[in-house]
PDB file of C-alpha atoms in Angstrom:
ATOM      1  CA  UNK R   1      -4.764 -38.070  47.249  1.00 63.00           C
ATOM      2  CA  UNK R   2      -7.726 -39.981  45.738  1.00 69.00           C
ATOM      3  CA  UNK R   3      -9.948 -39.097  48.713  1.00 68.00           C
ATOM      4  CA  UNK R   4      -9.150 -35.401  48.323  1.00 76.00           C
ATOM      5  CA  UNK R   5      -9.860 -35.510  44.575  1.00 83.00           C
ATOM      6  CA  UNK R   6     -13.165 -37.313  45.155  1.00 85.00           C
ATOM      7  CA  UNK R   7     -14.124 -34.780  47.810  1.00 78.00           C
ATOM      8  CA  UNK R   8     -13.387 -31.859  45.484  1.00 79.00           C
ATOM      9  CA  UNK R   9     -15.435 -33.428  42.666  1.00 87.00           C
ATOM     10  CA  UNK R  10     -18.397 -33.979  45.008  1.00 86.00           C
ATOM     11  CA  UNK R  11     -18.040 -30.399  46.245  1.00 76.00           C
ATOM     12  CA  UNK R  12     -18.122 -29.089  42.664  1.00 81.00           C
ATOM     13  CA  UNK R  13     -21.261 -31.117  41.889  1.00 86.00           C
ATOM     14  CA  UNK R  14     -22.913 -29.866  45.069  1.00 80.00           C
ATOM     15  CA  UNK R  15     -22.153 -26.228  44.318  1.00 73.00           C
ATOM     16  CA  UNK R  16     -23.469 -26.557  40.753  1.00 80.00           C
ATOM     17  CA  UNK R  17     -26.700 -28.101  42.080  1.00 84.00           C
ATOM     18  CA  UNK R  18     -27.033 -25.317  44.663  1.00 74.00           C
ATOM     19  CA  UNK R  19     -26.536 -22.507  42.163  1.00 73.00           C
ATOM     20  CA  UNK R  20     -28.844 -23.992  39.521  1.00 81.00           C
ATOM     21  CA  UNK R  21     -31.422 -24.972  42.129  1.00 80.00           C
ATOM     22  CA  UNK R  22     -31.422 -21.457  43.541  1.00 73.00           C
ATOM     23  CA  UNK R  23     -31.853 -20.028  40.036  1.00 75.00           C
ATOM     24  CA  UNK R  24     -34.861 -22.278  39.316  1.00 84.00           C
ATOM     25  CA  UNK R  25     -36.411 -21.691  42.723  1.00 77.00           C
ATOM     26  CA  UNK R  26     -36.247 -17.899  42.521  1.00 71.00           C
ATOM     27  CA  UNK R  27     -37.579 -17.829  38.941  1.00 79.00           C
ATOM     28  CA  UNK R  28     -40.398 -20.237  39.774  1.00 82.00           C
ATOM     29  CA  UNK R  29     -41.393 -18.403  42.943  1.00 75.00           C
ATOM     30  CA  UNK R  30     -41.369 -15.006  41.227  1.00 72.00           C
ATOM     31  CA  UNK R  31     -43.514 -16.331  38.355  1.00 79.00           C
ATOM     32  CA  UNK R  32     -46.022 -17.916  40.750  1.00 76.00           C
ATOM     33  CA  UNK R  33     -46.204 -14.706  42.764  1.00 70.00           C
ATOM     34  CA  UNK R  34     -46.861 -12.780  39.548  1.00 70.00           C
ATOM     35  CA  UNK R  35     -49.529 -15.158  38.215  1.00 74.00           C
ATOM     36  CA  UNK R  36     -51.504 -15.628  41.440  1.00 69.00           C
ATOM     37  CA  UNK R  37     -50.806 -12.173  42.891  1.00 66.00           C
ATOM     38  CA  UNK R  38     -49.172 -13.743  45.921  1.00 67.00           C
ATOM     39  CA  UNK R  39     -46.716 -11.731  47.981  1.00 70.00           C
ATOM     40  CA  UNK R  40     -43.110 -12.628  47.174  1.00 64.00           C
ATOM     41  CA  UNK R  41     -42.331 -12.014  50.829  1.00 67.00           C
ATOM     42  CA  UNK R  42     -44.899 -14.637  51.874  1.00 73.00           C
ATOM     43  CA  UNK R  43     -43.353 -17.104  49.416  1.00 67.00           C
ATOM     44  CA  UNK R  44     -39.895 -16.334  50.749  1.00 65.00           C
ATOM     45  CA  UNK R  45     -41.052 -16.832  54.337  1.00 68.00           C
ATOM     46  CA  UNK R  46     -42.826 -20.115  53.560  1.00 70.00           C
ATOM     47  CA  UNK R  47     -42.190 -22.253  50.462  1.00 70.00           C
ATOM     48  CA  UNK R  48     -38.688 -21.028  49.666  1.00 75.00           C
ATOM     49  CA  UNK R  49     -37.638 -21.009  53.326  1.00 78.00           C
ATOM     50  CA  UNK R  50     -38.925 -24.580  53.650  1.00 74.00           C
ATOM     51  CA  UNK R  51     -37.001 -25.661  50.546  1.00 71.00           C
ATOM     52  CA  UNK R  52     -33.734 -24.149  51.750  1.00 72.00           C
ATOM     53  CA  UNK R  53     -34.275 -25.683  55.214  1.00 79.00           C
ATOM     54  CA  UNK R  54     -34.516 -29.222  53.821  1.00 73.00           C
ATOM     55  CA  UNK R  55     -30.772 -29.955  54.242  1.00 73.00           C
ATOM     56  CA  UNK R  56     -30.920 -29.076  57.966  1.00 75.00           C
ATOM     57  CA  UNK R  57     -34.074 -31.181  58.344  1.00 78.00           C
ATOM     58  CA  UNK R  58     -32.583 -34.250  56.660  1.00 72.00           C
ATOM     59  CA  UNK R  59     -29.262 -33.984  58.493  1.00 73.00           C
ATOM     60  CA  UNK R  60     -30.945 -33.519  61.876  1.00 76.00           C
ATOM     61  CA  UNK R  61     -33.314 -36.453  61.419  1.00 78.00           C
ATOM     62  CA  UNK R  62     -30.345 -38.711  60.710  1.00 74.00           C
ATOM     63  CA  UNK R  63     -28.250 -37.215  63.522  1.00 76.00           C
ATOM     64  CA  UNK R  64     -31.052 -37.516  66.108  1.00 83.00           C
ATOM     65  CA  UNK R  65     -31.674 -41.172  65.208  1.00 80.00           C
ATOM     66  CA  UNK R  66     -27.963 -41.840  65.658  1.00 77.00           C
ATOM     67  CA  UNK R  67     -28.042 -39.925  68.982  1.00 83.00           C
ATOM     68  CA  UNK R  68     -25.549 -37.358  67.721  1.00 78.00           C
ATOM     69  CA  UNK R  69     -27.151 -34.688  69.898  1.00 86.00           C
ATOM     70  CA  UNK R  70     -24.354 -32.142  69.738  1.00 82.00           C
ATOM     71  CA  UNK R  71     -24.485 -32.387  65.974  1.00 78.00           C
ATOM     72  CA  UNK R  72     -28.240 -31.703  66.008  1.00 85.00           C
ATOM     73  CA  UNK R  73     -27.994 -28.477  67.997  1.00 91.00           C
ATOM     74  CA  UNK R  74     -24.721 -27.193  66.550  1.00 87.00           C
ATOM     75  CA  UNK R  75     -26.106 -27.657  63.043  1.00 83.00           C
ATOM     76  CA  UNK R  76     -29.208 -25.566  63.790  1.00 92.00           C
ATOM     77  CA  UNK R  77     -27.642 -22.755  65.801  1.00 92.00           C
ATOM     78  CA  UNK R  78     -24.710 -22.647  63.387  1.00 90.00           C
ATOM     79  CA  UNK R  79     -27.065 -22.306  60.422  1.00 90.00           C
ATOM     80  CA  UNK R  80     -28.959 -19.465  62.124  1.00 94.00           C
ATOM     81  CA  UNK R  81     -25.725 -17.615  62.863  1.00 94.00           C
ATOM     82  CA  UNK R  82     -24.478 -18.067  59.306  1.00 93.00           C
ATOM     83  CA  UNK R  83     -27.806 -16.905  57.843  1.00 94.00           C
ATOM     84  CA  UNK R  84     -27.941 -13.714  59.916  1.00 96.00           C
ATOM     85  CA  UNK R  85     -24.292 -12.703  60.139  1.00 96.00           C
ATOM     86  CA  UNK R  86     -22.768 -14.168  56.977  1.00 94.00           C
ATOM     87  CA  UNK R  87     -25.537 -14.402  54.368  1.00 93.00           C
ATOM     88  CA  UNK R  88     -27.367 -11.164  55.236  1.00 94.00           C
ATOM     89  CA  UNK R  89     -24.011  -9.508  55.856  1.00 95.00           C
ATOM     90  CA  UNK R  90     -22.634 -10.417  52.431  1.00 94.00           C
ATOM     91  CA  UNK R  91     -25.881  -9.765  50.575  1.00 93.00           C
ATOM     92  CA  UNK R  92     -26.330  -6.450  52.400  1.00 94.00           C
ATOM     93  CA  UNK R  93     -22.830  -5.396  51.377  1.00 95.00           C
ATOM     94  CA  UNK R  94     -23.836  -5.932  47.745  1.00 92.00           C
ATOM     95  CA  UNK R  95     -26.875  -3.664  47.987  1.00 92.00           C
ATOM     96  CA  UNK R  96     -29.007  -2.081  50.733  1.00 92.00           C
ATOM     97  CA  UNK R  97     -31.876  -4.430  51.592  1.00 92.00           C
ATOM     98  CA  UNK R  98     -35.289  -2.824  51.941  1.00 89.00           C
ATOM     99  CA  UNK R  99     -37.536  -4.609  54.422  1.00 88.00           C
ATOM    100  CA  UNK R 100     -41.330  -4.586  54.510  1.00 86.00           C
ATOM    101  CA  UNK R 101     -43.008  -2.935  57.541  1.00 88.00           C
ATOM    102  CA  UNK R 102     -44.853  -6.182  58.357  1.00 86.00           C
ATOM    103  CA  UNK R 103     -41.565  -8.089  58.404  1.00 88.00           C
ATOM    104  CA  UNK R 104     -40.136  -5.560  60.856  1.00 92.00           C
ATOM    105  CA  UNK R 105     -43.275  -5.616  62.970  1.00 91.00           C
ATOM    106  CA  UNK R 106     -43.925  -9.383  63.046  1.00 92.00           C
ATOM    107  CA  UNK R 107     -41.358 -11.694  61.453  1.00 93.00           C
ATOM    108  CA  UNK R 108     -38.076 -10.422  62.888  1.00 95.00           C
ATOM    109  CA  UNK R 109     -39.480 -10.090  66.463  1.00 96.00           C
ATOM    110  CA  UNK R 110     -40.987 -13.589  66.110  1.00 97.00           C
ATOM    111  CA  UNK R 111     -37.575 -14.937  65.071  1.00 97.00           C
ATOM    112  CA  UNK R 112     -36.047 -13.396  68.219  1.00 97.00           C
ATOM    113  CA  UNK R 113     -38.906 -14.821  70.301  1.00 98.00           C
ATOM    114  CA  UNK R 114     -38.553 -18.429  69.087  1.00 98.00           C
ATOM    115  CA  UNK R 115     -34.797 -18.359  69.725  1.00 98.00           C
ATOM    116  CA  UNK R 116     -35.527 -17.163  73.272  1.00 97.00           C
ATOM    117  CA  UNK R 117     -38.139 -19.897  73.764  1.00 98.00           C
ATOM    118  CA  UNK R 118     -35.853 -22.695  72.603  1.00 98.00           C
ATOM    119  CA  UNK R 119     -33.040 -21.324  74.789  1.00 98.00           C
ATOM    120  CA  UNK R 120     -35.300 -21.673  77.840  1.00 97.00           C
ATOM    121  CA  UNK R 121     -36.515 -25.134  76.781  1.00 97.00           C
ATOM    122  CA  UNK R 122     -32.940 -26.360  76.313  1.00 97.00           C
ATOM    123  CA  UNK R 123     -31.679 -25.158  79.699  1.00 97.00           C
ATOM    124  CA  UNK R 124     -33.829 -27.272  82.031  1.00 95.00           C
ATOM    125  CA  UNK R 125     -31.209 -27.255  84.776  1.00 94.00           C
ATOM    126  CA  UNK R 126     -30.946 -23.471  84.726  1.00 93.00           C
ATOM    127  CA  UNK R 127     -34.644 -22.572  84.529  1.00 95.00           C
ATOM    128  CA  UNK R 128     -36.494 -25.620  85.908  1.00 92.00           C
ATOM    129  CA  UNK R 129     -33.974 -27.164  88.326  1.00 90.00           C
ATOM    130  CA  UNK R 130     -34.012 -30.426  86.347  1.00 90.00           C
ATOM    131  CA  UNK R 131     -31.363 -33.132  86.382  1.00 90.00           C
ATOM    132  CA  UNK R 132     -30.441 -32.914  82.693  1.00 92.00           C
ATOM    133  CA  UNK R 133     -30.711 -30.435  79.864  1.00 96.00           C
ATOM    134  CA  UNK R 134     -32.816 -31.943  77.094  1.00 95.00           C
ATOM    135  CA  UNK R 135     -35.365 -31.140  74.423  1.00 96.00           C
ATOM    136  CA  UNK R 136     -38.136 -33.729  74.843  1.00 94.00           C
ATOM    137  CA  UNK R 137     -41.332 -34.486  72.934  1.00 94.00           C
ATOM    138  CA  UNK R 138     -43.376 -32.057  75.054  1.00 95.00           C
ATOM    139  CA  UNK R 139     -40.914 -29.310  74.131  1.00 96.00           C
ATOM    140  CA  UNK R 140     -41.299 -30.424  70.525  1.00 96.00           C
ATOM    141  CA  UNK R 141     -45.073 -29.941  70.792  1.00 96.00           C
ATOM    142  CA  UNK R 142     -44.512 -26.393  72.075  1.00 97.00           C
ATOM    143  CA  UNK R 143     -42.335 -25.676  69.048  1.00 97.00           C
ATOM    144  CA  UNK R 144     -44.969 -27.206  66.746  1.00 96.00           C
ATOM    145  CA  UNK R 145     -47.517 -24.834  68.286  1.00 96.00           C
ATOM    146  CA  UNK R 146     -45.248 -21.925  67.411  1.00 97.00           C
ATOM    147  CA  UNK R 147     -44.914 -23.356  63.893  1.00 94.00           C
ATOM    148  CA  UNK R 148     -48.707 -23.391  63.537  1.00 94.00           C
ATOM    149  CA  UNK R 149     -48.901 -19.769  64.714  1.00 94.00           C
ATOM    150  CA  UNK R 150     -46.243 -18.789  62.190  1.00 90.00           C
ATOM    151  CA  UNK R 151     -47.951 -20.553  59.283  1.00 87.00           C
ATOM    152  CA  UNK R 152     -51.295 -18.923  60.122  1.00 87.00           C
ATOM    153  CA  UNK R 153     -49.659 -15.492  59.967  1.00 86.00           C
ATOM    154  CA  UNK R 154     -48.202 -16.338  56.545  1.00 82.00           C
ATOM    155  CA  UNK R 155     -51.511 -17.601  55.132  1.00 77.00           C
ATOM    156  CA  UNK R 156     -53.274 -14.421  56.211  1.00 78.00           C
ATOM    157  CA  UNK R 157     -51.030 -12.275  54.034  1.00 71.00           C
ATOM    158  CA  UNK R 158     -50.651 -14.454  50.963  1.00 64.00           C
ATOM    159  CA  UNK R 159     -52.558 -11.988  48.813  1.00 56.00           C
ATOM    160  CA  UNK R 160     -50.812  -8.737  48.006  1.00 51.00           C
ATOM    161  CA  UNK R 161     -52.539  -5.438  47.344  1.00 46.00           C
ATOM    162  CA  UNK R 162     -49.979  -4.090  44.895  1.00 42.00           C
ATOM    163  CA  UNK R 163     -46.846  -5.039  43.006  1.00 43.00           C
ATOM    164  CA  UNK R 164     -43.556  -3.423  43.933  1.00 46.00           C
ATOM    165  CA  UNK R 165     -41.476  -5.013  41.212  1.00 44.00           C
ATOM    166  CA  UNK R 166     -41.442  -4.754  37.465  1.00 45.00           C
ATOM    167  CA  UNK R 167     -43.060  -7.638  35.656  1.00 48.00           C
ATOM    168  CA  UNK R 168     -40.598  -9.941  33.911  1.00 47.00           C
ATOM    169  CA  UNK R 169     -40.279  -9.532  30.157  1.00 47.00           C
ATOM    170  CA  UNK R 170     -41.021 -13.208  29.538  1.00 52.00           C
ATOM    171  CA  UNK R 171     -43.234 -15.148  31.896  1.00 61.00           C
ATOM    172  CA  UNK R 172     -42.965 -18.875  32.517  1.00 68.00           C
ATOM    173  CA  UNK R 173     -45.921 -21.073  31.601  1.00 73.00           C
ATOM    174  CA  UNK R 174     -48.072 -22.413  34.437  1.00 70.00           C
ATOM    175  CA  UNK R 175     -46.517 -25.875  34.238  1.00 76.00           C
ATOM    176  CA  UNK R 176     -42.969 -24.540  34.136  1.00 83.00           C
ATOM    177  CA  UNK R 177     -43.588 -22.309  37.167  1.00 82.00           C
ATOM    178  CA  UNK R 178     -44.252 -25.259  39.461  1.00 84.00           C
ATOM    179  CA  UNK R 179     -41.600 -27.383  37.747  1.00 87.00           C
ATOM    180  CA  UNK R 180     -38.990 -24.699  38.427  1.00 86.00           C
ATOM    181  CA  UNK R 181     -40.136 -24.373  42.045  1.00 82.00           C
ATOM    182  CA  UNK R 182     -40.121 -28.129  42.769  1.00 87.00           C
ATOM    183  CA  UNK R 183     -36.968 -28.922  40.782  1.00 89.00           C
ATOM    184  CA  UNK R 184     -35.209 -25.978  42.409  1.00 83.00           C
ATOM    185  CA  UNK R 185     -36.099 -27.212  45.889  1.00 81.00           C
ATOM    186  CA  UNK R 186     -34.925 -30.752  45.090  1.00 86.00           C
ATOM    187  CA  UNK R 187     -31.690 -29.485  43.546  1.00 84.00           C
ATOM    188  CA  UNK R 188     -31.042 -27.318  46.609  1.00 76.00           C
ATOM    189  CA  UNK R 189     -31.607 -30.214  48.991  1.00 77.00           C
ATOM    190  CA  UNK R 190     -29.415 -32.536  46.926  1.00 82.00           C
ATOM    191  CA  UNK R 191     -26.750 -29.895  46.497  1.00 78.00           C
ATOM    192  CA  UNK R 192     -26.691 -29.250  50.226  1.00 70.00           C
ATOM    193  CA  UNK R 193     -26.244 -32.947  50.934  1.00 75.00           C
ATOM    194  CA  UNK R 194     -23.465 -33.290  48.357  1.00 81.00           C
ATOM    195  CA  UNK R 195     -21.710 -30.249  49.801  1.00 70.00           C
ATOM    196  CA  UNK R 196     -21.810 -31.693  53.309  1.00 71.00           C
ATOM    197  CA  UNK R 197     -20.634 -35.093  52.047  1.00 77.00           C
ATOM    198  CA  UNK R 198     -17.761 -33.408  50.226  1.00 76.00           C
ATOM    199  CA  UNK R 199     -16.801 -31.484  53.341  1.00 68.00           C
ATOM    200  CA  UNK R 200     -16.728 -34.707  55.344  1.00 69.00           C
ATOM    201  CA  UNK R 201     -14.609 -36.452  52.714  1.00 77.00           C
ATOM    202  CA  UNK R 202     -12.146 -33.568  52.633  1.00 70.00           C
ATOM    203  CA  UNK R 203     -11.867 -33.207  56.399  1.00 68.00           C
ATOM    204  CA  UNK R 204     -11.276 -36.942  56.800  1.00 73.00           C
ATOM    205  CA  UNK R 205      -8.699 -36.873  54.015  1.00 76.00           C
ATOM    206  CA  UNK R 206      -6.982 -33.920  55.677  1.00 70.00           C
ATOM    207  CA  UNK R 207      -7.300 -35.546  59.141  1.00 69.00           C
ATOM    208  CA  UNK R 208      -9.475 -32.881  60.766  1.00 60.00           C
ATOM    209  CA  UNK R 209     -11.380 -33.759  63.964  1.00 55.00           C
ATOM    210  CA  UNK R 210     -15.035 -34.852  63.928  1.00 53.00           C
ATOM    211  CA  UNK R 211     -15.915 -31.991  66.274  1.00 54.00           C
ATOM    212  CA  UNK R 212     -14.529 -29.521  63.753  1.00 61.00           C
ATOM    213  CA  UNK R 213     -16.698 -31.132  61.062  1.00 60.00           C
ATOM    214  CA  UNK R 214     -19.859 -30.720  63.099  1.00 60.00           C
ATOM    215  CA  UNK R 215     -19.324 -27.118  64.185  1.00 60.00           C
ATOM    216  CA  UNK R 216     -17.631 -25.552  61.184  1.00 67.00           C
ATOM    217  CA  UNK R 217     -18.437 -27.723  58.147  1.00 69.00           C
ATOM    218  CA  UNK R 218     -21.914 -29.179  58.627  1.00 66.00           C
ATOM    219  CA  UNK R 219     -23.683 -25.932  59.560  1.00 73.00           C
ATOM    220  CA  UNK R 220     -22.130 -23.902  56.703  1.00 76.00           C
ATOM    221  CA  UNK R 221     -22.838 -26.772  54.299  1.00 72.00           C
ATOM    222  CA  UNK R 222     -26.529 -26.971  55.150  1.00 69.00           C
ATOM    223  CA  UNK R 223     -26.772 -23.149  55.050  1.00 76.00           C
ATOM    224  CA  UNK R 224     -25.435 -22.966  51.473  1.00 76.00           C
ATOM    225  CA  UNK R 225     -28.968 -23.119  49.945  1.00 79.00           C
ATOM    226  CA  UNK R 226     -30.004 -19.971  51.845  1.00 81.00           C
ATOM    227  CA  UNK R 227     -26.843 -18.241  50.649  1.00 83.00           C
ATOM    228  CA  UNK R 228     -27.401 -19.303  47.042  1.00 82.00           C
ATOM    229  CA  UNK R 229     -31.081 -18.291  47.000  1.00 83.00           C
ATOM    230  CA  UNK R 230     -30.454 -14.908  48.634  1.00 87.00           C
ATOM    231  CA  UNK R 231     -27.601 -14.042  46.254  1.00 87.00           C
ATOM    232  CA  UNK R 232     -29.650 -15.041  43.203  1.00 83.00           C
ATOM    233  CA  UNK R 233     -32.704 -13.177  44.516  1.00 85.00           C
ATOM    234  CA  UNK R 234     -30.707  -9.962  44.984  1.00 88.00           C
ATOM    235  CA  UNK R 235     -29.132 -10.388  41.555  1.00 86.00           C
ATOM    236  CA  UNK R 236     -32.651 -10.647  40.090  1.00 82.00           C
ATOM    237  CA  UNK R 237     -33.790  -7.699  42.270  1.00 83.00           C
ATOM    238  CA  UNK R 238     -36.258  -9.856  44.211  1.00 81.00           C
ATOM    239  CA  UNK R 239     -35.389  -8.384  47.596  1.00 81.00           C
ATOM    240  CA  UNK R 240     -38.473  -9.715  49.399  1.00 81.00           C
ATOM    241  CA  UNK R 241     -37.443 -13.256  48.506  1.00 79.00           C
ATOM    242  CA  UNK R 242     -33.888 -12.632  49.747  1.00 84.00           C
ATOM    243  CA  UNK R 243     -34.957 -11.265  53.140  1.00 87.00           C
ATOM    244  CA  UNK R 244     -37.971 -13.550  53.574  1.00 85.00           C
ATOM    245  CA  UNK R 245     -35.855 -16.615  52.820  1.00 86.00           C
ATOM    246  CA  UNK R 246     -33.379 -15.845  55.623  1.00 92.00           C
ATOM    247  CA  UNK R 247     -35.934 -14.884  58.285  1.00 93.00           C
ATOM    248  CA  UNK R 248     -38.241 -17.758  57.349  1.00 90.00           C
ATOM    249  CA  UNK R 249     -35.419 -20.310  57.270  1.00 90.00           C
ATOM    250  CA  UNK R 250     -34.225 -19.274  60.737  1.00 95.00           C
ATOM    251  CA  UNK R 251     -37.731 -19.576  62.171  1.00 95.00           C
ATOM    252  CA  UNK R 252     -38.295 -22.974  60.530  1.00 93.00           C
ATOM    253  CA  UNK R 253     -34.908 -24.216  61.717  1.00 93.00           C
ATOM    254  CA  UNK R 254     -36.138 -23.760  65.287  1.00 95.00           C
ATOM    255  CA  UNK R 255     -39.861 -24.531  65.231  1.00 95.00           C
ATOM    256  CA  UNK R 256     -39.879 -27.204  62.492  1.00 93.00           C
ATOM    257  CA  UNK R 257     -36.484 -28.901  62.361  1.00 92.00           C
ATOM    258  CA  UNK R 258     -35.935 -29.108  66.127  1.00 95.00           C
ATOM    259  CA  UNK R 259     -39.526 -30.200  66.822  1.00 94.00           C
ATOM    260  CA  UNK R 260     -39.331 -32.992  64.222  1.00 92.00           C
ATOM    261  CA  UNK R 261     -35.930 -34.020  65.606  1.00 92.00           C
ATOM    262  CA  UNK R 262     -37.589 -34.896  68.949  1.00 93.00           C
ATOM    263  CA  UNK R 263     -39.650 -37.679  67.321  1.00 88.00           C
ATOM    264  CA  UNK R 264     -36.933 -40.248  67.992  1.00 84.00           C
ATOM    265  CA  UNK R 265     -36.811 -39.247  71.678  1.00 90.00           C
ATOM    266  CA  UNK R 266     -35.364 -36.591  74.012  1.00 94.00           C
ATOM    267  CA  UNK R 267     -32.311 -34.756  72.696  1.00 94.00           C
ATOM    268  CA  UNK R 268     -29.657 -34.222  75.367  1.00 94.00           C
ATOM    269  CA  UNK R 269     -28.240 -30.712  75.258  1.00 94.00           C
ATOM    270  CA  UNK R 270     -24.738 -29.471  76.077  1.00 90.00           C
ATOM    271  CA  UNK R 271     -24.907 -26.102  77.845  1.00 91.00           C
ATOM    272  CA  UNK R 272     -21.612 -25.099  76.198  1.00 87.00           C
ATOM    273  CA  UNK R 273     -23.683 -24.133  73.146  1.00 90.00           C
ATOM    274  CA  UNK R 274     -25.493 -21.454  75.192  1.00 95.00           C
ATOM    275  CA  UNK R 275     -23.097 -18.790  73.947  1.00 94.00           C
ATOM    276  CA  UNK R 276     -23.927 -19.675  70.354  1.00 93.00           C
ATOM    277  CA  UNK R 277     -27.682 -19.478  70.951  1.00 96.00           C
ATOM    278  CA  UNK R 278     -27.305 -16.115  72.686  1.00 97.00           C
ATOM    279  CA  UNK R 279     -25.125 -14.894  69.823  1.00 97.00           C
ATOM    280  CA  UNK R 280     -27.798 -15.972  67.320  1.00 97.00           C
ATOM    281  CA  UNK R 281     -30.497 -14.171  69.307  1.00 97.00           C
ATOM    282  CA  UNK R 282     -28.444 -10.989  69.621  1.00 97.00           C
ATOM    283  CA  UNK R 283     -27.721 -11.007  65.888  1.00 97.00           C
ATOM    284  CA  UNK R 284     -31.429 -11.250  65.091  1.00 97.00           C
ATOM    285  CA  UNK R 285     -32.167  -8.483  67.615  1.00 97.00           C
ATOM    286  CA  UNK R 286     -29.484  -6.331  65.949  1.00 97.00           C
ATOM    287  CA  UNK R 287     -31.254  -6.820  62.625  1.00 95.00           C
ATOM    288  CA  UNK R 288     -34.448  -5.495  64.223  1.00 95.00           C
ATOM    289  CA  UNK R 289     -32.660  -2.448  65.661  1.00 95.00           C
ATOM    290  CA  UNK R 290     -30.981  -1.816  62.288  1.00 94.00           C
ATOM    291  CA  UNK R 291     -34.415  -1.194  60.793  1.00 92.00           C
ATOM    292  CA  UNK R 292     -34.635   2.034  62.807  1.00 91.00           C
ATOM    293  CA  UNK R 293     -31.079   3.342  62.357  1.00 85.00           C
ATOM    294  CA  UNK R 294     -29.674   5.034  59.275  1.00 75.00           C
ATOM    295  CA  UNK R 295     -32.355   4.952  56.602  1.00 78.00           C
ATOM    296  CA  UNK R 296     -35.483   3.427  58.103  1.00 79.00           C
ATOM    297  CA  UNK R 297     -36.787   0.030  56.996  1.00 87.00           C
ATOM    298  CA  UNK R 298     -33.625  -1.157  55.322  1.00 91.00           C
ATOM    299  CA  UNK R 299     -30.337  -2.864  56.109  1.00 93.00           C
ATOM    300  CA  UNK R 300     -27.644  -0.404  55.023  1.00 93.00           C
ATOM    301  CA  UNK R 301     -24.219  -1.485  53.821  1.00 94.00           C
ATOM    302  CA  UNK R 302     -22.479  -0.303  56.998  1.00 95.00           C
ATOM    303  CA  UNK R 303     -24.924  -2.322  59.109  1.00 96.00           C
ATOM    304  CA  UNK R 304     -24.359  -5.363  56.904  1.00 96.00           C
ATOM    305  CA  UNK R 305     -20.628  -4.781  57.375  1.00 97.00           C
ATOM    306  CA  UNK R 306     -21.095  -4.919  61.150  1.00 97.00           C
ATOM    307  CA  UNK R 307     -22.966  -8.220  60.837  1.00 97.00           C
ATOM    308  CA  UNK R 308     -20.259  -9.763  58.666  1.00 97.00           C
ATOM    309  CA  UNK R 309     -17.535  -8.387  60.939  1.00 97.00           C
ATOM    310  CA  UNK R 310     -19.147 -10.123  63.904  1.00 97.00           C
ATOM    311  CA  UNK R 311     -19.276 -13.333  61.864  1.00 95.00           C
ATOM    312  CA  UNK R 312     -15.535 -13.145  61.214  1.00 94.00           C
ATOM    313  CA  UNK R 313     -14.896 -12.526  64.924  1.00 95.00           C
ATOM    314  CA  UNK R 314     -17.207 -15.420  65.868  1.00 92.00           C
ATOM    315  CA  UNK R 315     -15.431 -17.765  63.454  1.00 89.00           C
ATOM    316  CA  UNK R 316     -12.085 -16.837  64.995  1.00 89.00           C
ATOM    317  CA  UNK R 317     -13.496 -17.427  68.481  1.00 87.00           C
ATOM    318  CA  UNK R 318     -14.918 -20.769  67.357  1.00 81.00           C
ATOM    319  CA  UNK R 319     -11.538 -22.050  66.226  1.00 76.00           C
ATOM    320  CA  UNK R 320     -10.015 -20.917  69.531  1.00 79.00           C
ATOM    321  CA  UNK R 321     -12.702 -22.866  71.422  1.00 68.00           C
ATOM    322  CA  UNK R 322     -11.928 -25.990  69.463  1.00 61.00           C
TER     323      UNK R 322
END
């Protein structure tokens, strides 16, 4: 009884930190974009995506050092699936999401590409006739190279030629802009950790298996910051931040988090997660195709409904697998 109560209190604290952190982060990013004439999309793809990816990064560093390899990969692929199918699905059901031409042309295809690359790197036995499936330091260097390529593309489009959004009625001071951005990122990271800790406390109190924790609790817990930021961004009509956050977070989950996770040594990979990686890649590819169906350059509500429907079906399949 006490363990369940403690878990619920920690969960409440984590959710409050996530919501407030998302609010600060979106306000700070929008104010910085306004002051320095920086594209909100570029901020969403870089700084905000990095902030919301911090929980995955922290969890994976700890898991890789403890040789919890299945936890490392299930956390990442689970977060990608949740971001595409659940977060974009729910946010897209709230309002159609307009997507910039450059995002359609570069960012979404790059997200599909990096998922394909990591799928090949993970399946050494299938593609390279190796003894074991593992992500080693050399593979990590390849992913770091992709990270560098991605960051260069972001830097090149930091400046925007025009503003698509109305200026806020009251603008934050220069000091407050960065304070909101930094404090929001810290609150998101802390909130994500508290949420995961709460989930672990509750599952242990309710006697749920460790495997269930890793596949169905950890990934959703670390993906909560992306969900919070995207919902707040849509509520504040900052659609570039909402879309850029999801696409950027998925790319960074692969090229940053997995590459850094190889520092402690090779990460042994279980091929049973291949279905999940393929599902993540197909979901991202569907998002690309959706840009050319219905009304061009936007995710319509019916397309978002398809994404969320697939997430529900995947969740059902996941529980059957367990």
